[in-house]
CSV table of C-alpha atoms and ligand atoms in Angstrom, one decimal:
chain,number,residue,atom,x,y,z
A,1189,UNK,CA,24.0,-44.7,-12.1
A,1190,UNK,CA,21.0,-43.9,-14.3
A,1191,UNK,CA,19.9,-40.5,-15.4
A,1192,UNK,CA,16.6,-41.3,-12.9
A,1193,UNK,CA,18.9,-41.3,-9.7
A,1194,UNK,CA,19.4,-37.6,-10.9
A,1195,UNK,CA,16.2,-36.1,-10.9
A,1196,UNK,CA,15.9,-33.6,-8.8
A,1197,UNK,CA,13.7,-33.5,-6.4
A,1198,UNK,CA,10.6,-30.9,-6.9
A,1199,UNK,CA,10.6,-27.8,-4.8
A,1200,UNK,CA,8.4,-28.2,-2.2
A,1201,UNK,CA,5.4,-25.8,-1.3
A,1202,UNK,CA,6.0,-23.0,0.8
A,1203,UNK,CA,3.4,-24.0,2.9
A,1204,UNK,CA,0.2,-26.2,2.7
A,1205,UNK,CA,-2.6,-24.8,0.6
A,1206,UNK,CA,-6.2,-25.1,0.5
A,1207,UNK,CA,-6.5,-24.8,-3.2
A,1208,UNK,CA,-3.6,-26.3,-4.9
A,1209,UNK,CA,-2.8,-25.7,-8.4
A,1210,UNK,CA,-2.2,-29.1,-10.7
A,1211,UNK,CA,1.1,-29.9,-9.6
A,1212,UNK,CA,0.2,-29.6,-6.3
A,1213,UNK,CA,2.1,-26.4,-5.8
A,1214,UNK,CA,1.0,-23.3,-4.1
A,1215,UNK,CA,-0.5,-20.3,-6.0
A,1216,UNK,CA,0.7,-17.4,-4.0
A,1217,UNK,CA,0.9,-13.7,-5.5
A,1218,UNK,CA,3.3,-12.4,-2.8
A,1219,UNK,CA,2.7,-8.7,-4.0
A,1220,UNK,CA,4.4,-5.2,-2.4
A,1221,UNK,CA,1.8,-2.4,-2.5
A,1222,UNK,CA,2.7,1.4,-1.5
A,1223,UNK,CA,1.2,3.0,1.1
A,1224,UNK,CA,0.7,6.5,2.8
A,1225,UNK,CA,-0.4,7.9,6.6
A,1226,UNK,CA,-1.3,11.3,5.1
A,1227,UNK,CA,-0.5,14.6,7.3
A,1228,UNK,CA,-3.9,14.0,9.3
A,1229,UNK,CA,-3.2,11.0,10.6
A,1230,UNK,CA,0.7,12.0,11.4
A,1231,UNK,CA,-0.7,15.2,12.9
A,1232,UNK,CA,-2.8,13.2,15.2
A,1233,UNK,CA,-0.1,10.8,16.1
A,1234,UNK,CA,-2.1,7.8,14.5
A,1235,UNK,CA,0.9,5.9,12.6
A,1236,UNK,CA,1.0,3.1,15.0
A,1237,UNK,CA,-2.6,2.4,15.2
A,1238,UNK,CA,-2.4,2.7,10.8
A,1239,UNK,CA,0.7,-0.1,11.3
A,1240,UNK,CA,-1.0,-1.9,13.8
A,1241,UNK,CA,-4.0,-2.8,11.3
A,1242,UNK,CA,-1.7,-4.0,8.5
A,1243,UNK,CA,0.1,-5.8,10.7
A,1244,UNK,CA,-1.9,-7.5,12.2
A,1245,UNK,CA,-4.2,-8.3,8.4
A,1246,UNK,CA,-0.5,-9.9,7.8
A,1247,UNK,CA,1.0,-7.1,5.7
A,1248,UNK,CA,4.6,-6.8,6.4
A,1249,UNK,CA,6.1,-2.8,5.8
A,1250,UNK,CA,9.2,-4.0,3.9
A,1251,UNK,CA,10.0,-0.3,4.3
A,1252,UNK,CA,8.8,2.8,5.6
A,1253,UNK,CA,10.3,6.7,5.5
A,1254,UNK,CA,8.8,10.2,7.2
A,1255,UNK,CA,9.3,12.7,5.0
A,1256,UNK,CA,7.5,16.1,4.1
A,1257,UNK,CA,6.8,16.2,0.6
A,1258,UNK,CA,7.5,19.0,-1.4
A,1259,UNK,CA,4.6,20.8,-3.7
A,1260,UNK,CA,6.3,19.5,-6.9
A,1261,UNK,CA,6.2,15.8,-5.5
A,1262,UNK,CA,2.9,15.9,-4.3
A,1263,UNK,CA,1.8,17.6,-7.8
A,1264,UNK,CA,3.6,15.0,-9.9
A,1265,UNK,CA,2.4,11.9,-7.6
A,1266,UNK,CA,-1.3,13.2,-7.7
A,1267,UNK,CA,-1.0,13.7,-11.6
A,1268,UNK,CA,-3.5,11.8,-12.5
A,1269,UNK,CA,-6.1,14.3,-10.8
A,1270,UNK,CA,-5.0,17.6,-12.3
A,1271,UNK,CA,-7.9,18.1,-13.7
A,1272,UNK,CA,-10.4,17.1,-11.2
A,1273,UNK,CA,-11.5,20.1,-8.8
A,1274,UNK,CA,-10.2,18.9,-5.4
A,1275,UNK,CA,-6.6,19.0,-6.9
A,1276,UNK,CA,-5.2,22.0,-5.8
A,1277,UNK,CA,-6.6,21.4,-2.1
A,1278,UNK,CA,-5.4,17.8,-2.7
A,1279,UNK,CA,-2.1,19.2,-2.9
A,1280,UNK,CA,-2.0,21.6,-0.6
A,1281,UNK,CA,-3.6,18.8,2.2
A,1282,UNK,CA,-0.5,16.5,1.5
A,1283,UNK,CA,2.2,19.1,2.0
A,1284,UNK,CA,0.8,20.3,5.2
A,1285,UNK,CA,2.3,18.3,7.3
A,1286,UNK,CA,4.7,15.0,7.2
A,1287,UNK,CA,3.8,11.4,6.0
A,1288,UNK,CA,4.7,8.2,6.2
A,1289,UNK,CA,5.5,6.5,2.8
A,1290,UNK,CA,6.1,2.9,3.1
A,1291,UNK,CA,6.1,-0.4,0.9
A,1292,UNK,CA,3.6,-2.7,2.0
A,1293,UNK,CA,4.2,-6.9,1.2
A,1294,UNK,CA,2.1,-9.5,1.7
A,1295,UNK,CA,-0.5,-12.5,-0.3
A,1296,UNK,CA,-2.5,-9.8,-2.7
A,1297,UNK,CA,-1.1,-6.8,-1.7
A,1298,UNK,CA,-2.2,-4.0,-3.3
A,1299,UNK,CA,-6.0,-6.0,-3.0
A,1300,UNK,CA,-5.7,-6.8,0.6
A,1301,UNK,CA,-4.6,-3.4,1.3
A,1302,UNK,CA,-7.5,-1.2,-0.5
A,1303,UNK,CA,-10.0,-3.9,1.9
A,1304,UNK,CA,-8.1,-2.5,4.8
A,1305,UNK,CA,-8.0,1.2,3.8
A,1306,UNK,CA,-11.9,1.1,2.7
A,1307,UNK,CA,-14.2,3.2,0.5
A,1308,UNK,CA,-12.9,6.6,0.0
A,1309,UNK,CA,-15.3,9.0,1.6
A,1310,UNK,CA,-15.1,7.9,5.2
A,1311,UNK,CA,-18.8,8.2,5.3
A,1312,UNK,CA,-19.2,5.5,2.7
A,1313,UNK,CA,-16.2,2.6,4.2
A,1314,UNK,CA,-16.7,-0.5,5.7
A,1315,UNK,CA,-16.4,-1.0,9.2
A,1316,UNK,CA,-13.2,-1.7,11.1
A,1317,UNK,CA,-12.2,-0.4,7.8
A,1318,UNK,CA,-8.7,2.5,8.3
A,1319,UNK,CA,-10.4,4.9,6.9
A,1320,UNK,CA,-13.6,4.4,8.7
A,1321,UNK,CA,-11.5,4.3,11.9
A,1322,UNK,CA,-9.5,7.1,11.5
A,1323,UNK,CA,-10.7,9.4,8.4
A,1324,UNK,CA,-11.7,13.2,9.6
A,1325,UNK,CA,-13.5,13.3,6.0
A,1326,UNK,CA,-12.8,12.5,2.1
A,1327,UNK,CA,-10.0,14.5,1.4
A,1328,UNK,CA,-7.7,14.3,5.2
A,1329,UNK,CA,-9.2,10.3,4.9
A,1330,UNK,CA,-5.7,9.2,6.9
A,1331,UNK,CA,-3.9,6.8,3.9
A,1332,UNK,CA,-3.4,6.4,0.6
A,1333,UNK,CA,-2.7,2.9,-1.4
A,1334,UNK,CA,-2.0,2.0,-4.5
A,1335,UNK,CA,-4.8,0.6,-7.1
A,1336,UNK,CA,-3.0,-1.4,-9.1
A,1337,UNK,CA,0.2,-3.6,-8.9
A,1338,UNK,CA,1.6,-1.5,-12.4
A,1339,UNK,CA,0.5,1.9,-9.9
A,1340,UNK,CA,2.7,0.3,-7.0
A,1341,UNK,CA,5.6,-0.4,-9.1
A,1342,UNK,CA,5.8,3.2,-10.4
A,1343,UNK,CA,5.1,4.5,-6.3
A,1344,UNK,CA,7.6,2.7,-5.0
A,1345,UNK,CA,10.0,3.9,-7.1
A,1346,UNK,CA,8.8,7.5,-7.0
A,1347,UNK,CA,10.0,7.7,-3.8
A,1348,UNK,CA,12.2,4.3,-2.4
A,1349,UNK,CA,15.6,2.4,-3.9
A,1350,UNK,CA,15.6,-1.0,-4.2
A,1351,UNK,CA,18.6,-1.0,-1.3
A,1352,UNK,CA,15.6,1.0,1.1
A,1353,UNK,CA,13.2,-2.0,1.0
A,1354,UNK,CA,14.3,-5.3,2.8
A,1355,UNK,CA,11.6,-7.8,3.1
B,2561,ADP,P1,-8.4,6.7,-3.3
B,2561,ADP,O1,-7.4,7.4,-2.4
B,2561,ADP,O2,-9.4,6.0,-2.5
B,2561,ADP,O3,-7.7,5.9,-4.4
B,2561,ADP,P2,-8.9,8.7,-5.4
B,2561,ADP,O4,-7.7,8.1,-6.1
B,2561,ADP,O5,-10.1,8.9,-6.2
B,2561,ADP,O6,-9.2,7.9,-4.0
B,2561,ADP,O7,-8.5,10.2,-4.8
B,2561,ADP,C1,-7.2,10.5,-4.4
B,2561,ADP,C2,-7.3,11.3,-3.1
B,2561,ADP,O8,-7.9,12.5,-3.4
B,2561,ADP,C3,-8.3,10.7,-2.0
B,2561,ADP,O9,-7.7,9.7,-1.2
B,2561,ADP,C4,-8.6,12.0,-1.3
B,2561,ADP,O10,-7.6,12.4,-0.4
B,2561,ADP,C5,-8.7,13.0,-2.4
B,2561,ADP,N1,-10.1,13.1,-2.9
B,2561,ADP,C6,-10.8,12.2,-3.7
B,2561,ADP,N2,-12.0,12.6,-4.0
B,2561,ADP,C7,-12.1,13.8,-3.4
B,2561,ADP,C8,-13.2,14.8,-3.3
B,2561,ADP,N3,-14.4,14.6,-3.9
B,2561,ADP,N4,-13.0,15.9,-2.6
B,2561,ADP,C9,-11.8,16.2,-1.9
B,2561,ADP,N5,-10.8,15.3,-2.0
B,2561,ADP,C10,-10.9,14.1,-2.7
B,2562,MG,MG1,-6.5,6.4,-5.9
C-alpha cells in the first residue's frame, strides 16, 4: 500500500459557508462573551424576556448564575471606572438587588452581543435593541456585556469555573 492510500481525509466544514476561506474551510470565530441582567431588570422580573433576545439572535448561555454581588465585587469588576463620577452610584446600583451573570457563546460573541444590548444611554440605542427595550435610563440600563474578547476572558473567570460552563 502506498503512503497516498494513507492520507487522511480533510476535516470537513462544520457547515456550508458563504464566504469560504482558501481551503474551502469555514471561518468561524465561535466566541463566549459575559453578560449581566442588572438589579433593574431582575427587580422587574425581565430575565426571560433578556434570554429570550439572545436566544433567539442565536447566542447560547453556556452558563448562567443569580447571585447578589457583594460591594467589594462590584467595586473590583467596575475598576476600570473608579475615577469617573457615576462610580460610587454605579456601585451602589449593582448591589441593590440580584443579577444574573451568565457566559454567553455564539459566531462573534462579544460583537453580536453589544448589537443586541445597544448604545449605552437608553435614549441613544437602536431599536429592538435590549436596552432600548427594557433600559429605565443610563445607569439601571438592564445588561451589561463585555467589550472585548481579552475583557470576557477576565469576566468569566471573575465570577465562573471552567466546570460551571457547559456548552
Ligand atoms: P457599557 O455598559 O455600555 O459598556 P460603560 O462601560 O461606559 O458602558 O459604563 C459601565 C456602566 O456604567 C453602564 O452600563 C452604566 O450602568 C453606567 N454608566 C455609564 N455611564 C454613565 C453615566 N454617565 N451616568 C451614570 N451611569 C453610567
Ligand atoms: Mg463597558
Amino acid at each position: 500500500m502506498t503512503r497516498q492510500g494513507l492520507r487522511k481525509p480533510p476535516i470537513p466544514p462544520i457547515r456550508p459557508l458563504p464566504f469560504p476561506d482558501i481551503q474551502g474551510f469555514a471561518i468561524m470565530a465561535i466566541e463566549h462573551t459575559f453578560s449581566i441582567i442588572k438589579p433593574d431588570a431582575t427587580r422587574r422580573n425581565l430575565t426571560g424576556k433578556i434570554n429570550a433576545v439572545f436566544e433567539e439572535a442565536g447566542l447560547r448561555i453556556v452558563a448562567q448564575k443569580r447571585i447578589h454581588m457583594s460591594p467589594a465585587q462590584a467595586e473590583s469588576f467596575y475598576g476600570v471606572h473608579r475615577e469617573r463620577p457615576f462610580f460610587k452610584d454605579l456601585v451602589s446600583f449593582m448591589i441593590s438587588g440580584p443579577v444574573v451573570v451568565q457566559v454567553l457563546e455564539g459566531e462573534n460573541a462579544v460583537a453580536r452581543n453589544r448589537e443586541l444590548m445597544g448604545a449605552t444611554n437608553p435614549a441613544n440605542a437602536a431599536p429592538g435593541t435590549i436596552r432600548k427595550l427594557f433600559a429605565e435610563n443610563i445607569e439601571a440600563n438592564s445588561v451589561h456585556g463585555s467589550d472585548s474578547a481579552e475583557n470576557a476572558a477576565i469576566e468569566i473567570a471573575y465570577f465562573f469555573a471552567g466546570s460551571e460552563i457547559v456548552g
